[in-house]
JSON list of C-alpha atoms in Angstrom, two decimals:
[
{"chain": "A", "resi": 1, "resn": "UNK", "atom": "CA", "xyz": [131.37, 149.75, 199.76]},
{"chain": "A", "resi": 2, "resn": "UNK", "atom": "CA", "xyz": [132.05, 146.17, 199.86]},
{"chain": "A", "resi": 3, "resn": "UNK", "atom": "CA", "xyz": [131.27, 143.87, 203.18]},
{"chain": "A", "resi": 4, "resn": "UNK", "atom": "CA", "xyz": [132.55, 141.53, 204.63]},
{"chain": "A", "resi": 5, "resn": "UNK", "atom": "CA", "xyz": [130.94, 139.40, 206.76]},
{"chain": "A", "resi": 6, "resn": "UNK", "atom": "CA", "xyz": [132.94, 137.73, 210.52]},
{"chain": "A", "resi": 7, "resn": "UNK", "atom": "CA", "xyz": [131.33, 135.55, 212.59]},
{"chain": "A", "resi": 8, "resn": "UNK", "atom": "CA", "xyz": [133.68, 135.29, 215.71]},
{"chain": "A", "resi": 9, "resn": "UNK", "atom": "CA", "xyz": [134.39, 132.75, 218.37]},
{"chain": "A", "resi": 10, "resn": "UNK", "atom": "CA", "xyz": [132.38, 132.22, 221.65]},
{"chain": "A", "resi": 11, "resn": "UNK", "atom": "CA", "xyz": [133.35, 135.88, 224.28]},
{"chain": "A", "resi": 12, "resn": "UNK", "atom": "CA", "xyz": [135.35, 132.90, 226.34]},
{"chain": "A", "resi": 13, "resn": "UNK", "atom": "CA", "xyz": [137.88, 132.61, 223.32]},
{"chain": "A", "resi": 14, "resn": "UNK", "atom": "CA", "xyz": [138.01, 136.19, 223.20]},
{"chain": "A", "resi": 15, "resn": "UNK", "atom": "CA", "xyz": [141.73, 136.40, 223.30]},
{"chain": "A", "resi": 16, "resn": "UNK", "atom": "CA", "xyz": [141.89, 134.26, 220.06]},
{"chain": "A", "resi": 17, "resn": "UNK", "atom": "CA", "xyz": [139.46, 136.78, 217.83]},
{"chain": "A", "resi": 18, "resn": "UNK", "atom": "CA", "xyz": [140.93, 137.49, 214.50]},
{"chain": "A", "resi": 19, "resn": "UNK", "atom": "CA", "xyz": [139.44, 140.39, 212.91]},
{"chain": "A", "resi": 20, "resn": "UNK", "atom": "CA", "xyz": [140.51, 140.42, 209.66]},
{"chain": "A", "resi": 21, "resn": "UNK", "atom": "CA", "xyz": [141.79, 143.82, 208.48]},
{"chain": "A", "resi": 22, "resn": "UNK", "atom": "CA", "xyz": [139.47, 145.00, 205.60]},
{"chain": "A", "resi": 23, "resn": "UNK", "atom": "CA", "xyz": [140.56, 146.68, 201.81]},
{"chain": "A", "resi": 24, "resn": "UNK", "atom": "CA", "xyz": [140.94, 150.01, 201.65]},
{"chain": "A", "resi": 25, "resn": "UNK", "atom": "CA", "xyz": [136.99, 151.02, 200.70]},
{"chain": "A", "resi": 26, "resn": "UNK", "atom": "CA", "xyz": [135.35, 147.85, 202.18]},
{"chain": "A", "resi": 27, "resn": "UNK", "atom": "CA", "xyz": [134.32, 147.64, 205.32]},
{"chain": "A", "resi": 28, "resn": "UNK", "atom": "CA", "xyz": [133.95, 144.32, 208.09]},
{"chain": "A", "resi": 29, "resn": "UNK", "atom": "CA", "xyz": [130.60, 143.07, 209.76]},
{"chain": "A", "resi": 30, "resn": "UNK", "atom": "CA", "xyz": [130.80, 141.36, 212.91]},
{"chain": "A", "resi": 31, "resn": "UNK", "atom": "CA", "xyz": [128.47, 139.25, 214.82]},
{"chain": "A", "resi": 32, "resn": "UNK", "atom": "CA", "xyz": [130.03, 139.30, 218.70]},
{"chain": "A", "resi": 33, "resn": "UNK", "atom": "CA", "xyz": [129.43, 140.93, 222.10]},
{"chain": "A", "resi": 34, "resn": "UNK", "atom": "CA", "xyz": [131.22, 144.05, 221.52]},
{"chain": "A", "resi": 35, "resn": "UNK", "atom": "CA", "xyz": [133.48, 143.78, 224.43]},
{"chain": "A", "resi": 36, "resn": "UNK", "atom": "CA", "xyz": [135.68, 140.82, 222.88]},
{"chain": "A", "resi": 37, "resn": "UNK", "atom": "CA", "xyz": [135.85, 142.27, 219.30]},
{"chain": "A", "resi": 38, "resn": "UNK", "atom": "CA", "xyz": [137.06, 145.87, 221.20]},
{"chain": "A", "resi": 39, "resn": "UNK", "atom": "CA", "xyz": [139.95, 143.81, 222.50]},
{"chain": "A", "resi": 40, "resn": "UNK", "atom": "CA", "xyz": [140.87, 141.92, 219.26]},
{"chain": "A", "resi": 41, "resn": "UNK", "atom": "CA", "xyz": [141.25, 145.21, 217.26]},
{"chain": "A", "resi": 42, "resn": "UNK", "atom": "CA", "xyz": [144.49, 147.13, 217.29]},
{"chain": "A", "resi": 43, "resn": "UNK", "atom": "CA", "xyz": [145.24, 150.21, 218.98]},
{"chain": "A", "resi": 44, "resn": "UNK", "atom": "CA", "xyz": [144.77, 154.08, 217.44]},
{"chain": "A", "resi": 45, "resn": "UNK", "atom": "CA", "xyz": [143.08, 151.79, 214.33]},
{"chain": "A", "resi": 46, "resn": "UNK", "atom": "CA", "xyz": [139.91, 154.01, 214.35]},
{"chain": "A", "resi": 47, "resn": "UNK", "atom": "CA", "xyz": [139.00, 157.35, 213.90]},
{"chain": "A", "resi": 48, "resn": "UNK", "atom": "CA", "xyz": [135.61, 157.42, 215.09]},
{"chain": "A", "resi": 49, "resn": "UNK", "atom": "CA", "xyz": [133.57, 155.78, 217.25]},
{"chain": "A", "resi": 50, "resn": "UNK", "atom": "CA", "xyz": [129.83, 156.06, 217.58]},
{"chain": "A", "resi": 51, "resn": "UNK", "atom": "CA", "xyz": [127.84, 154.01, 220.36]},
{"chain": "A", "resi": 52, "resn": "UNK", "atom": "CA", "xyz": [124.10, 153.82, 221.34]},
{"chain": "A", "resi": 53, "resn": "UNK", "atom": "CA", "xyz": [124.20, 151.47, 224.36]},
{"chain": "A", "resi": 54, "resn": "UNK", "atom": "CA", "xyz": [121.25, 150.67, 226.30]},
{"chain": "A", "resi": 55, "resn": "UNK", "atom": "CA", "xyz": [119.60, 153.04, 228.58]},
{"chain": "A", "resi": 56, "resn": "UNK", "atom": "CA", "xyz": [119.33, 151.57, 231.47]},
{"chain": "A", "resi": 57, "resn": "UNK", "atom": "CA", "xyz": [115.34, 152.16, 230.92]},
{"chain": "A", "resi": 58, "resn": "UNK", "atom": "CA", "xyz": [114.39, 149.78, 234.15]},
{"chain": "A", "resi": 59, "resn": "UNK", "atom": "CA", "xyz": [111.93, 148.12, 231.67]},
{"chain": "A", "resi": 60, "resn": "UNK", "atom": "CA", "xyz": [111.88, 145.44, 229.03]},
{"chain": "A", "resi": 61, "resn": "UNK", "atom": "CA", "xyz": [112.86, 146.93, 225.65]},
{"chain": "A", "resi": 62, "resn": "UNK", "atom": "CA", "xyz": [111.31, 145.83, 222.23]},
{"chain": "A", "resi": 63, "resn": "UNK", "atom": "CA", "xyz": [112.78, 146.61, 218.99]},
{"chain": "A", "resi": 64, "resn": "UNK", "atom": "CA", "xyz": [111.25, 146.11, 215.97]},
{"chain": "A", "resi": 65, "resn": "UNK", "atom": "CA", "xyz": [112.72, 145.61, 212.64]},
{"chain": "A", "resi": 66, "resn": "UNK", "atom": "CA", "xyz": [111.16, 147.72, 210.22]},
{"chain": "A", "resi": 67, "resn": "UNK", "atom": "CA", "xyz": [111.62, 148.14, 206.24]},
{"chain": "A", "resi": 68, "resn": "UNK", "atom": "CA", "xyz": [110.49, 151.20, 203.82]},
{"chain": "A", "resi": 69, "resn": "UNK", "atom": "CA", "xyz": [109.01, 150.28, 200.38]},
{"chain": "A", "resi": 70, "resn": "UNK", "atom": "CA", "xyz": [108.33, 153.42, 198.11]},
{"chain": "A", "resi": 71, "resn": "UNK", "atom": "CA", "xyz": [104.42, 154.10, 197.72]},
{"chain": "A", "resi": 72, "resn": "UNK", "atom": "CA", "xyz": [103.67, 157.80, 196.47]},
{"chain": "A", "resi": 73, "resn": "UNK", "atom": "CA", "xyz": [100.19, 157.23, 196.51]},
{"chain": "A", "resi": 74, "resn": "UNK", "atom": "CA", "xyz": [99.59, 155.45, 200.85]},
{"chain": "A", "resi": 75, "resn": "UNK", "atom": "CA", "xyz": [103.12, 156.13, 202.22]},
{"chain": "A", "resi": 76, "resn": "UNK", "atom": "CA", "xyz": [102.86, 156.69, 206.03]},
{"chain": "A", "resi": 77, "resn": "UNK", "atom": "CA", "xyz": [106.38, 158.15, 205.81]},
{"chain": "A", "resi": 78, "resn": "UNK", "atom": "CA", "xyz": [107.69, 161.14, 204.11]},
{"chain": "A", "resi": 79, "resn": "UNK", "atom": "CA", "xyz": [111.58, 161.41, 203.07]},
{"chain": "A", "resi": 80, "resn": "UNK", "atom": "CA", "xyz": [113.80, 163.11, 201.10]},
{"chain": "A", "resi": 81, "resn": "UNK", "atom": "CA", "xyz": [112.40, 165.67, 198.90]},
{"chain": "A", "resi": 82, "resn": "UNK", "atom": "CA", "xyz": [108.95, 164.79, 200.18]},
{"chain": "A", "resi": 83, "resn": "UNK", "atom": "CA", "xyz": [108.96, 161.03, 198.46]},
{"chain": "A", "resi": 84, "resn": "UNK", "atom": "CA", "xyz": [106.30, 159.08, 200.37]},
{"chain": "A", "resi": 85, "resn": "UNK", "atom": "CA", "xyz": [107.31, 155.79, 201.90]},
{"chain": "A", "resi": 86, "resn": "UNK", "atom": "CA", "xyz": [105.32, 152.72, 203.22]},
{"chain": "A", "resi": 87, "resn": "UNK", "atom": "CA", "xyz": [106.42, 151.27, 206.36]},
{"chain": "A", "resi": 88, "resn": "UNK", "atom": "CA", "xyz": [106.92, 147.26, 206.40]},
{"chain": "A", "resi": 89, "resn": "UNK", "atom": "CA", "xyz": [107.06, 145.34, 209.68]},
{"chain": "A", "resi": 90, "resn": "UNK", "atom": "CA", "xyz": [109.57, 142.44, 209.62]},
{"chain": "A", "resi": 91, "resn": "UNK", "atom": "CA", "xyz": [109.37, 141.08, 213.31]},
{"chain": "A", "resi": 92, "resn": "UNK", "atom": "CA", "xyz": [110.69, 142.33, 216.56]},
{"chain": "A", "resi": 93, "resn": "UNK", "atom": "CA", "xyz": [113.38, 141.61, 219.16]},
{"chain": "A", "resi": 94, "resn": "UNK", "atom": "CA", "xyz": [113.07, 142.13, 222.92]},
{"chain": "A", "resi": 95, "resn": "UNK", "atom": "CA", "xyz": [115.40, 142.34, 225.98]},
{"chain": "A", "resi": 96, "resn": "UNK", "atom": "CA", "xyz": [115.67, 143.61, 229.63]},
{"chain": "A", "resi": 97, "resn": "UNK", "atom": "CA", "xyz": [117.00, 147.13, 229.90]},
{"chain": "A", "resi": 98, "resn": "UNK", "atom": "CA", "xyz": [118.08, 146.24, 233.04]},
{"chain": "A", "resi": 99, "resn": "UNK", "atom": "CA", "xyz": [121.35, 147.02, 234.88]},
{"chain": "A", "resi": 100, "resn": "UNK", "atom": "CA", "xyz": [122.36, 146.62, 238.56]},
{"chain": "A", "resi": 101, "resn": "UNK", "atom": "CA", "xyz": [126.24, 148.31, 237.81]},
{"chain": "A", "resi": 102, "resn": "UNK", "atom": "CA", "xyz": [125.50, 150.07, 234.69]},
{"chain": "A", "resi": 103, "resn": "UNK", "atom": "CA", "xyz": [128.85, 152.18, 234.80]},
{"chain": "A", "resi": 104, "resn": "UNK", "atom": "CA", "xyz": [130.87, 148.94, 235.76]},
{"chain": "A", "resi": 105, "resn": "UNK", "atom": "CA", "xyz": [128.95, 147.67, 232.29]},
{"chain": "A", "resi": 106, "resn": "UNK", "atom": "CA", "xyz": [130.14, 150.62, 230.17]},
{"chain": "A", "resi": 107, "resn": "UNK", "atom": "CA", "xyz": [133.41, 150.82, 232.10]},
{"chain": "A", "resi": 108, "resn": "UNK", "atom": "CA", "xyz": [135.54, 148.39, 229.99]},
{"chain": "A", "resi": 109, "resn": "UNK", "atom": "CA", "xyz": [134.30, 148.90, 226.61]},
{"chain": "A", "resi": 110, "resn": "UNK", "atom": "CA", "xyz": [135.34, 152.83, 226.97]},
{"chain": "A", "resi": 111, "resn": "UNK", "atom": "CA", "xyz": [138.57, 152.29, 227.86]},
{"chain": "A", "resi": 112, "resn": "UNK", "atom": "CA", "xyz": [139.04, 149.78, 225.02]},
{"chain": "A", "resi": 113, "resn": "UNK", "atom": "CA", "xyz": [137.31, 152.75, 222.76]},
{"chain": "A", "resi": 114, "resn": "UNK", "atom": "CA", "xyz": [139.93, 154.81, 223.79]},
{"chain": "A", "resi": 115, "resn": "UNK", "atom": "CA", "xyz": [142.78, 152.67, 223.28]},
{"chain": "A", "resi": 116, "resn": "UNK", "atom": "CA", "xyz": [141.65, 152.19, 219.86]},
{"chain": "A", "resi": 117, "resn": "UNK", "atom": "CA", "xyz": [141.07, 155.85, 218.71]},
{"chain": "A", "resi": 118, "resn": "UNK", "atom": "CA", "xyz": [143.78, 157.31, 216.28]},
{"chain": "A", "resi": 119, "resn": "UNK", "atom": "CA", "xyz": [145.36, 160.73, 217.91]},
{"chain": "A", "resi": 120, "resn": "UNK", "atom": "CA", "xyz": [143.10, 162.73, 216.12]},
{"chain": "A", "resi": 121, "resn": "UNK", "atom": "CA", "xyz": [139.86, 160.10, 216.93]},
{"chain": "A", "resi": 122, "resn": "UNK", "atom": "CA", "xyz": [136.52, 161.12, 218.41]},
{"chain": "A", "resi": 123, "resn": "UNK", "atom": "CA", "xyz": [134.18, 158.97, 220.65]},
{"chain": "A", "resi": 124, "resn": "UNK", "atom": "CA", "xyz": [130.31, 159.87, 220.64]},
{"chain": "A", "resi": 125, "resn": "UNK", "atom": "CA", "xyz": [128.36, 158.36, 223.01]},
{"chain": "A", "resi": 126, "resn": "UNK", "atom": "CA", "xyz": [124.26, 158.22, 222.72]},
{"chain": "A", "resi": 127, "resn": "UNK", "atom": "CA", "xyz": [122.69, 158.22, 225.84]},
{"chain": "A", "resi": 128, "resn": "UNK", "atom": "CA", "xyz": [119.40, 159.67, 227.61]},
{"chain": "A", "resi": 129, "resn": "UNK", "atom": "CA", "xyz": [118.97, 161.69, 230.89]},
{"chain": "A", "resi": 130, "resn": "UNK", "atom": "CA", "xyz": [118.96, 158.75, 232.72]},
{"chain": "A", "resi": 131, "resn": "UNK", "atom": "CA", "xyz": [122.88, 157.82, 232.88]},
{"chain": "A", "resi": 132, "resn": "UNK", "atom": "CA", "xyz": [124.19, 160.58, 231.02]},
{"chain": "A", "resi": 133, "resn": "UNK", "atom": "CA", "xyz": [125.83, 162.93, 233.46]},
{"chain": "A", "resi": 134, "resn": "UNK", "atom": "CA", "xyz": [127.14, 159.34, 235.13]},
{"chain": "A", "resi": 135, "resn": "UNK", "atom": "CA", "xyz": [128.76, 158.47, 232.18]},
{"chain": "A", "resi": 136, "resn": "UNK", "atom": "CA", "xyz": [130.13, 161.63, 231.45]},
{"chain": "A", "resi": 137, "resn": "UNK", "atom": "CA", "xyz": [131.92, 161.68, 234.70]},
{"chain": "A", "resi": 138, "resn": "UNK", "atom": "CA", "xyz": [133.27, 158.01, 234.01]},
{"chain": "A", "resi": 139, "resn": "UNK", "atom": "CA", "xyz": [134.59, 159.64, 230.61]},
{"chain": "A", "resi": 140, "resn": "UNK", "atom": "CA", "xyz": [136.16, 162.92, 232.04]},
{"chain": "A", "resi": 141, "resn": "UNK", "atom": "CA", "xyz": [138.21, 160.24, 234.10]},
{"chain": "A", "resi": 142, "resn": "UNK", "atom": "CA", "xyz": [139.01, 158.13, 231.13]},
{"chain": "A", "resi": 143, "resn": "UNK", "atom": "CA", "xyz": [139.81, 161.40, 228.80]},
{"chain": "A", "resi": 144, "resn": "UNK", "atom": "CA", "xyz": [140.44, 164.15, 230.76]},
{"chain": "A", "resi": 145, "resn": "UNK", "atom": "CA", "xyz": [137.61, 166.69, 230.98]},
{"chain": "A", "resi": 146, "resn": "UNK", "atom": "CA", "xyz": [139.17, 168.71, 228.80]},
{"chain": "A", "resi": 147, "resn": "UNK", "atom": "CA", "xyz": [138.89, 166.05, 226.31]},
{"chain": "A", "resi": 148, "resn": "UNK", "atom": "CA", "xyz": [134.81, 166.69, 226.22]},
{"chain": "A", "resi": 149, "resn": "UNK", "atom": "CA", "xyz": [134.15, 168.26, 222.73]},
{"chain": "A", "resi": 150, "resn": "UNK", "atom": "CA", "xyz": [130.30, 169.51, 223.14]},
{"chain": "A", "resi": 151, "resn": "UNK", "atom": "CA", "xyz": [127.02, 167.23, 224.09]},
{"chain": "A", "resi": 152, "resn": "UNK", "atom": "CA", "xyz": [124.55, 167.60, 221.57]},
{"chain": "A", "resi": 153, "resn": "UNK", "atom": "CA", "xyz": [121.04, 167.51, 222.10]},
{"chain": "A", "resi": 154, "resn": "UNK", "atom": "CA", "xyz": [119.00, 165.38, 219.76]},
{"chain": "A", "resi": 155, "resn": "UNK", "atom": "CA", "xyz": [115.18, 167.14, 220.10]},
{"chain": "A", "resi": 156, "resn": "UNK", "atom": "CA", "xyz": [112.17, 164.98, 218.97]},
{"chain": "A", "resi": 157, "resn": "UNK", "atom": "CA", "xyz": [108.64, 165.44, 219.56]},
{"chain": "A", "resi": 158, "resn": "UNK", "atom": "CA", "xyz": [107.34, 162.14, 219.06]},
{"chain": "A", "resi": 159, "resn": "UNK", "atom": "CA", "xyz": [106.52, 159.39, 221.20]},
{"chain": "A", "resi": 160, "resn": "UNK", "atom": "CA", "xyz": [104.11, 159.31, 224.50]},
{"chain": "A", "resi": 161, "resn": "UNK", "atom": "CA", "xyz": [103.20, 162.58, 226.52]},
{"chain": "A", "resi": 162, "resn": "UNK", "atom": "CA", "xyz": [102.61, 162.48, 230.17]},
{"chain": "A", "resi": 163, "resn": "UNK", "atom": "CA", "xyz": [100.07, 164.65, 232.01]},
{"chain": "A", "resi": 164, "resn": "UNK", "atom": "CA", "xyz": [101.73, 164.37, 235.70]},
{"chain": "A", "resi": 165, "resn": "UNK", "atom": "CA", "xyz": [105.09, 165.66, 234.45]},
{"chain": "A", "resi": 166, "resn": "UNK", "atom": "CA", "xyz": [107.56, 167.29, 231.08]},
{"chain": "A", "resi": 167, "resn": "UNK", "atom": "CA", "xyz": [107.79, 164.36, 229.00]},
{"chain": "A", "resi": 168, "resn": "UNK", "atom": "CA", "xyz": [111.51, 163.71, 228.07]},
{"chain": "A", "resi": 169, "resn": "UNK", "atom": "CA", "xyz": [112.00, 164.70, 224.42]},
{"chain": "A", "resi": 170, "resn": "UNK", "atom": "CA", "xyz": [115.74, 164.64, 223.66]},
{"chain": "A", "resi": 171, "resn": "UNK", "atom": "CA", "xyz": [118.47, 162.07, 224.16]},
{"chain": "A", "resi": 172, "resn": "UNK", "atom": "CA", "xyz": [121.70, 163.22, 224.98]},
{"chain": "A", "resi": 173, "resn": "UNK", "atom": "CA", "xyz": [125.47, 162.67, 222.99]},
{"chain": "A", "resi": 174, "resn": "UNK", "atom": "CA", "xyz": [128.81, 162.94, 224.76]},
{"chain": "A", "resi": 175, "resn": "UNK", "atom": "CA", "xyz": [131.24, 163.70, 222.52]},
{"chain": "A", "resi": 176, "resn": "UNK", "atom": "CA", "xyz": [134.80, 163.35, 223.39]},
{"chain": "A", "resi": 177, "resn": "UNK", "atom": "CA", "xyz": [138.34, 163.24, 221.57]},
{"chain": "A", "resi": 178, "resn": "UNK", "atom": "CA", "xyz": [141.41, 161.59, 221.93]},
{"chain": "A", "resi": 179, "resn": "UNK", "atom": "CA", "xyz": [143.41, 164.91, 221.61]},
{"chain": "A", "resi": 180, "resn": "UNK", "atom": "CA", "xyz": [141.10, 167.95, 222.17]},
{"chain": "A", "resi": 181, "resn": "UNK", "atom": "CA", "xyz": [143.31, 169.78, 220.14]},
{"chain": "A", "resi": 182, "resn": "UNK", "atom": "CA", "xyz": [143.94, 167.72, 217.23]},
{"chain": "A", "resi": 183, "resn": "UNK", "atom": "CA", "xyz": [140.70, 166.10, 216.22]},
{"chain": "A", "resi": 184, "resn": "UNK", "atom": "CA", "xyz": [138.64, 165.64, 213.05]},
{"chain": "A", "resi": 185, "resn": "UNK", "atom": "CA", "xyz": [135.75, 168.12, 212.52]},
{"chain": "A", "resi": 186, "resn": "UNK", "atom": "CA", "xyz": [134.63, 168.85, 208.83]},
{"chain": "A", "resi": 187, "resn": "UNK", "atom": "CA", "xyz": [132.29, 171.57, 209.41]},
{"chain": "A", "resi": 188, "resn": "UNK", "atom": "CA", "xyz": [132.07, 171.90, 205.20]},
{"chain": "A", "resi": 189, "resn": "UNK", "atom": "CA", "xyz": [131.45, 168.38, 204.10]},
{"chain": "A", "resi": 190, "resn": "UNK", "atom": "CA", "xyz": [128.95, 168.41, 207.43]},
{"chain": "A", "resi": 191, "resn": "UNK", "atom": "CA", "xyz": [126.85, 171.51, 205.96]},
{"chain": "A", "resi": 192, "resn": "UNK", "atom": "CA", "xyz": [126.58, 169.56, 202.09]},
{"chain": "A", "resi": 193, "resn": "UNK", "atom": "CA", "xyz": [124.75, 166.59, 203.90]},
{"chain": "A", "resi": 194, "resn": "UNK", "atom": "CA", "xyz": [120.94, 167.06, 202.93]},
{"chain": "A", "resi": 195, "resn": "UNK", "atom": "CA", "xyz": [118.29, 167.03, 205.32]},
{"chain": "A", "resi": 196, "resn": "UNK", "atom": "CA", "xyz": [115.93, 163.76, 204.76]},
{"chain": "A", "resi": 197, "resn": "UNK", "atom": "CA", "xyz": [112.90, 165.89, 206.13]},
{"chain": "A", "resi": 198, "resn": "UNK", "atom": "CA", "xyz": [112.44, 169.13, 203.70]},
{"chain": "A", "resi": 199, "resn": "UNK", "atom": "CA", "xyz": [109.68, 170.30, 206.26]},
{"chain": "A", "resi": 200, "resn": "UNK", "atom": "CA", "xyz": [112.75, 170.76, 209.02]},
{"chain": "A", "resi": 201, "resn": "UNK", "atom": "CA", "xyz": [114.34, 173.14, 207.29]},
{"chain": "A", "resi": 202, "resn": "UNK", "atom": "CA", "xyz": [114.39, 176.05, 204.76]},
{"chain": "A", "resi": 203, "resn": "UNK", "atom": "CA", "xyz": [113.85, 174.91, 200.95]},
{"chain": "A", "resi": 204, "resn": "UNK", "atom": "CA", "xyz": [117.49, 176.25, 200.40]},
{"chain": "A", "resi": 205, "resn": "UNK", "atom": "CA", "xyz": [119.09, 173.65, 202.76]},
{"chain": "A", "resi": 206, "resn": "UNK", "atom": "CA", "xyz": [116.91, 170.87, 201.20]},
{"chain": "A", "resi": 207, "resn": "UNK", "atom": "CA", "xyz": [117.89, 170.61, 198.43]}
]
């Protein structure tokens, strides 16, 4: 799919953002708080939405950029069709996960994520059990509640274990549609998608 690449103007010129409208098969980049780039794309332009804000963790948050480079004989990763990977660190980014208002935050960028769903658009929204079940109240008043589809329950079991209480091991998505009898759900094309992680599943569904 080709790319292309928009830089956009300062949040305080957000009125003047241009998006430009990409080819049919390409796709657009852009570099921009996501609140001013919302408001500069037309309404019922997009049929899904997918968002992974912060978490509201109370802690400083570090990312770090990481790259796979195929090594069959010392990958510390295993993929598709058990093809061993080695992990490359490329640097890291940090911020504050940190939110006095964290609903008036996510407030204004739903709304615009609603305005710019097609009639038969979905909106997923990533969250943990930290501001989940405060979000999904802020939705059922932006959508209805009878716009909420399902929440699905991403299990892991990696990461940190705690011996003074259940460690959280699943993050939470709120998914919600436009019409909640007229959305988009391929169950088929779904189902043909195969898994990355043979071991997760029968030999059947992996290939």
């Amino acid at each position: 799919m080709a790319v292309t690449t928009s830089p956009l103007r300062p949040p305080s010129r957000a009125p003047e953002l241009i998006i430009p409208r990409p080819e049919p098969g390409s796709g657009v980049i852009v570099l921009s708080d996501n609140l001013p780039a919302l408001q500069a794309l037309p309404a019922e332009s997009v049929r899904l939405i997918y968002i992974d804000p912060p978490f509201n963790t109370g802690s400083r948050r570090t990312l770090t950029r990481l790259r796979t480079v195929s090594d069959p004989e010392n990958g510390d990763r295993v993929g598709y069709q058990g093809r061993r990977y080695r992990t490359v660190r490329l640097g890291s980014l940090s911020f504050e996960d940190v939110f006095d208002d964290f609903l008036a935050f996510l407030e204004p960028r739903l709304l615009e994520a609603r305005r710019l769903l097609t009639p038969d658009g979905s909106l997923f929204v990533h969250l943990d059990y930290r501001e989940v079940h405060y979000c999904r109240v802020l939705l059922d008043a932006i959508f209805g509640r009878q716009s909420l589809i399902n929440e699905i329950i991403w299990a892991y079991d990696y990461g940190a274990r705690s011996r003074r209480r259940w460690s959280p091991k699943h993050d939470n998505i709120l998914w919600y549609a436009r019409d909640p009898k007229g959305y988009v759900f391929r169950y088929d094309a779904i189902d043909r998608i195969p898994y990355r992680a043979p071991g997760l599943v029968g030999p059947e569904k992996a290939r």
